[in-house]
Short mmCIF file of C-alpha atoms in Angstrom, two decimals:
data_model
loop_
_atom_site.label_atom_id
_atom_site.label_comp_id
_atom_site.label_asym_id
_atom_site.label_seq_id
_atom_site.Cartn_x
_atom_site.Cartn_y
_atom_site.Cartn_z
CA UNK T 1 -12.27 -25.18 19.45
CA UNK T 2 -8.78 -24.52 20.81
CA UNK T 3 -5.46 -26.40 20.41
CA UNK T 4 -2.82 -26.29 23.36
CA UNK T 5 -0.01 -24.08 21.99
CA UNK T 6 2.65 -26.75 21.84
CA UNK T 7 4.00 -25.11 18.50
CA UNK T 8 3.27 -22.51 16.22
CA UNK T 9 2.68 -24.83 13.40
CA UNK T 10 -0.81 -26.29 15.46
CA UNK T 11 -1.43 -23.30 17.82
CA UNK T 12 -4.60 -22.72 19.21
CA UNK T 13 -6.91 -20.31 17.25
CA UNK T 14 -6.48 -17.64 19.64
CA UNK T 15 -2.40 -17.71 18.60
CA UNK T 16 -3.15 -17.86 15.01
CA UNK T 17 -1.69 -14.37 14.40
CA UNK T 18 1.85 -16.02 15.55
CA UNK T 19 1.79 -18.06 12.91
CA UNK T 20 1.21 -15.88 9.95
CA UNK T 21 -2.40 -16.83 9.95
CA UNK T 22 -4.19 -14.02 11.59
CA UNK T 23 -8.00 -13.33 10.94
CA UNK T 24 -8.25 -9.93 9.30
CA UNK T 25 -11.35 -8.23 7.62
CA UNK T 26 -10.23 -9.25 4.59
CA UNK T 27 -10.15 -12.91 5.55
CA UNK T 28 -13.94 -12.87 6.27
CA UNK T 29 -14.76 -13.71 2.55
CA UNK T 30 -11.55 -15.55 1.91
CA UNK T 31 -12.71 -18.26 4.89
CA UNK T 32 -15.23 -19.88 2.80
CA UNK T 33 -14.75 -23.13 2.88
CA UNK T 34 -14.06 -25.05 -0.33
CA UNK T 35 -15.16 -28.86 -1.04
CA UNK T 36 -11.98 -29.91 -0.27
CA UNK T 37 -11.67 -28.41 3.14
CA UNK T 38 -15.39 -29.74 3.68
CA UNK T 39 -14.17 -33.18 3.02
CA UNK T 40 -11.55 -33.04 5.44
CA UNK T 41 -13.61 -31.61 7.95
CA UNK T 42 -16.43 -33.95 7.14
CA UNK T 43 -14.64 -37.21 6.15
CA UNK T 44 -16.58 -37.58 3.08
CA UNK T 45 -16.21 -36.85 -0.62
CA UNK T 46 -12.45 -37.11 -1.51
CA UNK T 47 -11.03 -37.87 1.80
CA UNK T 48 -11.68 -42.04 1.66
CA UNK T 49 -9.44 -42.12 -1.07
CA UNK T 50 -6.68 -39.42 0.00
CA UNK T 51 -6.45 -41.00 3.55
CA UNK T 52 -6.22 -44.55 2.06
CA UNK T 53 -3.50 -43.24 -0.08
CA UNK T 54 -1.49 -41.57 2.88
CA UNK T 55 -1.75 -44.17 5.06
CA UNK T 56 -0.35 -46.60 2.78
CA UNK T 57 2.36 -44.20 1.63
CA UNK T 58 3.20 -43.92 5.39
CA UNK T 59 3.44 -47.49 5.96
CA UNK T 60 5.67 -47.69 2.77
CA UNK T 61 8.26 -45.33 4.61
CA UNK T 62 7.91 -46.86 7.88
CA UNK T 63 9.06 -50.20 6.01
CA UNK T 64 11.95 -48.61 4.67
CA UNK T 65 13.10 -46.95 7.59
CA UNK T 66 12.54 -50.12 10.09
CA UNK T 67 14.54 -52.49 7.00
CA UNK T 68 17.28 -49.75 7.18
CA UNK T 69 17.58 -50.28 10.94
CA UNK T 70 17.72 -54.17 10.53
CA UNK T 71 13.99 -55.07 11.34
CA UNK T 72 11.13 -56.52 9.06
CA UNK T 73 8.30 -54.47 8.52
CA UNK T 74 5.66 -55.53 6.25
CA UNK T 75 3.87 -52.33 4.88
CA UNK T 76 0.17 -52.22 4.68
CA UNK T 77 -1.80 -51.73 1.71
CA UNK T 78 -5.05 -51.11 1.88
CA UNK T 79 -7.73 -50.56 -1.11
CA UNK T 80 -9.88 -47.37 -1.02
CA UNK T 81 -13.59 -48.38 -0.78
CA UNK T 82 -16.02 -47.67 -3.85
CA UNK T 83 -19.07 -47.08 -1.33
CA UNK T 84 -20.63 -43.92 -1.38
CA UNK T 85 -20.26 -41.85 1.84
CA UNK T 86 -23.73 -43.11 2.98
CA UNK T 87 -22.72 -46.88 2.37
CA UNK T 88 -19.44 -45.80 4.57
CA UNK T 89 -21.37 -44.42 7.33
CA UNK T 90 -24.07 -47.30 7.62
CA UNK T 91 -21.82 -50.00 6.88
CA UNK T 92 -24.37 -52.60 6.37
CA UNK T 93 -21.87 -55.56 5.89
CA UNK T 94 -20.22 -55.03 9.44
CA UNK T 95 -24.03 -54.50 10.68
CA UNK T 96 -25.11 -58.16 9.58
CA UNK T 97 -21.76 -59.38 10.98
CA UNK T 98 -21.09 -57.85 14.52
CA UNK T 99 -24.63 -56.03 14.99
CA UNK T 100 -23.26 -52.55 16.78
CA UNK T 101 -20.26 -54.62 17.88
CA UNK T 102 -21.44 -54.70 21.42
CA UNK T 103 -21.33 -58.54 21.98
CA UNK T 104 -17.43 -58.30 21.54
CA UNK T 105 -17.38 -55.30 24.16
CA UNK T 106 -18.80 -57.15 27.01
CA UNK T 107 -18.25 -60.73 26.13
CA UNK T 108 -15.13 -62.70 26.15
CA UNK T 109 -14.32 -62.11 22.36
CA UNK T 110 -11.00 -60.57 21.92
CA UNK T 111 -9.08 -59.62 19.13
CA UNK T 112 -6.38 -62.60 18.71
CA UNK T 113 -2.87 -61.43 19.64
CA UNK T 114 0.00 -61.67 16.99
CA UNK T 115 -2.43 -62.40 14.22
CA UNK T 116 -0.97 -59.40 12.24
CA UNK T 117 2.06 -59.85 10.38
CA UNK T 118 4.44 -57.13 12.09
CA UNK T 119 2.87 -58.34 15.50
CA UNK T 120 3.50 -62.02 14.88
CA UNK T 121 7.32 -61.06 13.93
CA UNK T 122 7.69 -58.84 16.80
CA UNK T 123 6.32 -62.11 19.23
CA UNK T 124 9.06 -64.21 17.90
CA UNK T 125 11.88 -61.79 18.41
CA UNK T 126 13.98 -62.14 22.11
CA UNK T 127 12.76 -59.53 24.56
CA UNK T 128 15.71 -57.51 23.71
CA UNK T 129 15.13 -57.50 19.95
CA UNK T 130 11.38 -57.11 20.53
CA UNK T 131 12.51 -53.71 22.70
CA UNK T 132 14.75 -52.46 20.27
CA UNK T 133 12.25 -53.22 17.58
CA UNK T 134 9.78 -51.10 19.58
CA UNK T 135 12.26 -48.04 20.27
CA UNK T 136 13.39 -48.13 16.22
CA UNK T 137 9.73 -47.97 15.32
CA UNK T 138 8.09 -45.19 18.20
CA UNK T 139 11.15 -44.13 20.39
CA UNK T 140 11.26 -44.55 24.09
CA UNK T 141 9.29 -43.45 27.18
CA UNK T 142 11.11 -39.84 27.14
CA UNK T 143 10.00 -39.33 23.40
CA UNK T 144 6.35 -38.87 23.74
CA UNK T 145 4.60 -35.66 23.73
CA UNK T 146 1.19 -34.60 24.47
CA UNK T 147 -0.96 -32.47 22.37
CA UNK T 148 -4.91 -31.41 24.16
CA UNK T 149 -7.87 -30.56 22.30
CA UNK T 150 -10.91 -28.97 23.52
CA UNK T 151 -13.28 -31.31 25.31
CA UNK T 152 -10.34 -32.72 27.58
CA UNK T 153 -9.20 -34.70 24.62
CA UNK T 154 -5.28 -35.17 24.90
CA UNK T 155 -3.19 -37.07 21.98
CA UNK T 156 0.19 -38.75 22.81
CA UNK T 157 2.25 -39.36 20.32
CA UNK T 158 6.33 -40.13 19.92
CA UNK T 159 8.73 -37.38 18.53
CA UNK T 160 11.13 -40.21 17.62
CA UNK T 161 11.52 -43.53 15.33
CA UNK T 162 10.27 -44.36 12.31
CA UNK T 163 6.49 -43.53 12.86
CA UNK T 164 7.61 -40.15 13.70
CA UNK T 165 10.07 -39.96 10.82
CA UNK T 166 7.24 -41.03 8.00
CA UNK T 167 4.91 -38.83 9.25
CA UNK T 168 7.24 -35.61 9.10
CA UNK T 169 8.59 -36.47 5.56
CA UNK T 170 4.95 -36.74 4.64
CA UNK T 171 3.51 -33.92 6.48
CA UNK T 172 6.36 -31.63 7.21
CA UNK T 173 6.39 -31.84 10.80
CA UNK T 174 4.58 -34.06 13.47
CA UNK T 175 2.23 -31.06 14.86
CA UNK T 176 0.59 -30.52 11.86
CA UNK T 177 0.32 -34.40 11.34
CA UNK T 178 -1.71 -34.65 14.80
CA UNK T 179 -3.65 -31.27 13.95
CA UNK T 180 -4.77 -32.61 10.56
CA UNK T 181 -5.85 -35.75 12.25
CA UNK T 182 -7.72 -34.60 15.21
CA UNK T 183 -8.39 -30.67 14.58
CA UNK T 184 -11.36 -31.25 12.01
CA UNK T 185 -12.92 -34.14 13.84
CA UNK T 186 -13.10 -31.89 17.10
CA UNK T 187 -14.28 -28.97 14.78
CA UNK T 188 -17.31 -31.23 13.16
CA UNK T 189 -18.33 -32.32 16.42
CA UNK T 190 -19.07 -28.84 17.39
CA UNK T 191 -21.90 -28.79 14.26
CA UNK T 192 -23.73 -31.67 15.76
CA UNK T 193 -25.81 -29.63 18.01
CA UNK T 194 -27.14 -27.43 15.25
CA UNK T 195 -27.41 -30.41 13.21
CA UNK T 196 -29.72 -32.16 15.28
CA UNK T 197 -32.24 -28.89 15.76
CA UNK T 198 -32.54 -28.42 11.96
CA UNK T 199 -35.90 -29.08 11.01
CA UNK T 200 -34.61 -31.31 8.03
CA UNK T 201 -32.70 -33.62 10.38
CA UNK T 202 -35.88 -33.81 12.64
CA UNK T 203 -38.07 -34.95 9.68
CA UNK T 204 -35.47 -37.56 8.46
CA UNK T 205 -35.48 -38.83 12.25
CA UNK T 206 -39.52 -38.85 11.97
CA UNK T 207 -39.20 -40.87 9.15
CA UNK T 208 -36.75 -43.04 10.48
CA UNK T 209 -38.79 -43.84 13.47
CA UNK T 210 -41.83 -44.79 11.52
CA UNK T 211 -39.51 -46.95 9.33
CA UNK T 212 -38.45 -48.85 12.52
CA UNK T 213 -42.07 -49.10 13.57
CA UNK T 214 -42.54 -50.71 10.67
CA UNK T 215 -39.50 -53.07 11.64
CA UNK T 216 -41.37 -53.93 15.07
CA UNK T 217 -39.15 -51.41 17.02
CA UNK T 218 -39.85 -48.46 18.66
CA UNK T 219 -36.72 -46.22 19.70
CA UNK T 220 -36.48 -42.68 19.45
CA UNK T 221 -33.13 -42.65 17.79
CA UNK T 222 -30.11 -44.86 16.39
CA UNK T 223 -28.22 -43.45 19.67
CA UNK T 224 -31.34 -44.33 21.76
CA UNK T 225 -31.36 -48.14 20.07
CA UNK T 226 -27.30 -48.41 20.85
CA UNK T 227 -27.73 -47.19 24.41
CA UNK T 228 -30.60 -49.39 25.18
CA UNK T 229 -28.70 -52.39 23.84
CA UNK T 230 -25.78 -51.41 25.45
CA UNK T 231 -27.72 -51.17 29.17
CA UNK T 232 -29.16 -54.38 28.31
CA UNK T 233 -25.72 -55.87 27.98
CA UNK T 234 -24.29 -54.38 31.17
CA UNK T 235 -27.48 -55.86 32.76
CA UNK T 236 -27.81 -59.51 31.62
CA UNK T 237 -24.24 -60.15 30.30
CA UNK T 238 -23.72 -61.57 26.69
CA UNK T 239 -26.58 -64.06 25.67
CA UNK T 240 -27.64 -65.37 22.64
CA UNK T 241 -30.69 -63.79 22.39
CA UNK T 242 -29.18 -60.51 23.17
CA UNK T 243 -26.64 -61.11 20.40
CA UNK T 244 -29.54 -61.89 17.79
CA UNK T 245 -31.15 -58.69 19.01
CA UNK T 246 -28.37 -56.58 18.69
CA UNK T 247 -27.69 -57.63 15.07
CA UNK T 248 -31.44 -57.28 14.04
CA UNK T 249 -31.83 -53.96 15.39
CA UNK T 250 -28.85 -52.73 14.24
CA UNK T 251 -29.53 -54.17 10.52
CA UNK T 252 -33.28 -52.64 10.93
CA UNK T 253 -31.29 -49.26 12.15
CA UNK T 254 -28.97 -49.19 9.03
CA UNK T 255 -31.84 -50.27 6.65
CA UNK T 256 -34.22 -47.54 7.66
CA UNK T 257 -31.01 -45.04 8.05
CA UNK T 258 -30.83 -45.86 3.87
CA UNK T 259 -34.38 -45.80 3.27
CA UNK T 260 -34.71 -42.32 4.31
CA UNK T 261 -31.25 -41.08 3.61
CA UNK T 262 -30.15 -40.13 7.31
CA UNK T 263 -26.72 -39.77 6.79
CA UNK T 264 -26.67 -38.15 3.38
CA UNK T 265 -28.93 -35.56 4.91
CA UNK T 266 -26.73 -35.07 8.36
CA UNK T 267 -23.50 -34.97 6.03
CA UNK T 268 -25.33 -32.29 3.69
CA UNK T 269 -26.37 -30.39 6.95
CA UNK T 270 -22.82 -30.51 8.73
CA UNK T 271 -21.25 -28.99 5.08
CA UNK T 272 -23.80 -26.22 4.87
CA UNK T 273 -23.38 -25.18 8.57
CA UNK T 274 -19.33 -25.31 8.48
CA UNK T 275 -19.41 -22.19 6.51
CA UNK T 276 -20.77 -20.55 9.82
CA UNK T 277 -18.15 -21.70 12.23
CA UNK T 278 -15.62 -19.20 13.21
CA UNK T 279 -13.39 -17.17 10.87
CA UNK T 280 -10.20 -18.59 12.57
CA UNK T 281 -11.29 -21.70 12.69
CA UNK T 282 -11.92 -22.07 9.21
CA UNK T 283 -8.67 -20.51 8.30
CA UNK T 284 -7.13 -22.88 10.48
CA UNK T 285 -9.04 -25.70 8.39
CA UNK T 286 -7.57 -24.24 5.36
CA UNK T 287 -4.28 -24.08 6.23
CA UNK T 288 -4.35 -27.83 7.19
CA UNK T 289 -6.11 -29.11 4.09
CA UNK T 290 -3.51 -27.19 2.32
CA UNK T 291 -0.71 -29.44 3.79
CA UNK T 292 -2.69 -32.23 3.40
CA UNK T 293 -3.11 -31.60 -0.15
CA UNK T 294 0.51 -31.23 -0.67
CA UNK T 295 1.07 -34.55 1.23
CA UNK T 296 -1.11 -36.41 -1.09
CA UNK T 297 0.35 -34.82 -4.25
CA UNK T 298 3.95 -35.56 -3.05
CA UNK T 299 2.96 -39.29 -3.29
CA UNK T 300 0.75 -39.29 -6.18
#
């Protein structure tokens, strides 16, 4: 995993030594990841509550900043879920309501424009004031920066405006905010091939297939079920029958996943295999987790 060297704070692991986080022989043992670091890496455990708290704090800061500039901005206040990691991963409520969400992708269903409080407020402004609002929130076109991650993923963000100011206030600088948001995700994705080759994972998937056959479906994996339904939408378009099949398959998939604990198995494997990631990557994750923890402590 490498980050583009836009700034020392989020330089790629090849340049960590320039940031004061060089990997030495003594670091090999100290690079053992803690529970908190594994939470950030895998978005599990304490991650959900902390992430909600930080998002709410960011929204409050943006609201205060926008108010000072003469605009109304309604801060969002989300409540952390009481669900377990497995329950959040399966999201059965969503499956019952929207299946995998494919019908909305291939049909005419669109999110209603202007339904959010802040969107509705902006929609009621003149073009001049709406443009001023956007600039106050995110700066203008010349204020945007880009950070590149492995796999060709580029993240664009503004270095000015109330969003940038609020994130800087929470995390110290924007580079660290971006790195915290994306570096752990990319690092976690690198564990997927090892997870899928694990005997424990294969056993869980065999149990999942057995369960699905009992529900009347013969899919090799949840991804295969999703991909086959996606291909059907591409070929047929959105039909009532296909919508109903999508929902039924998604619910059966989730139910079987819960029955044989596929998400819990995957999470346990990710957390275990993370300890064998390259030392430099683990040291970067440790640094980012410390910043994340400090940001969370600062709002409590």
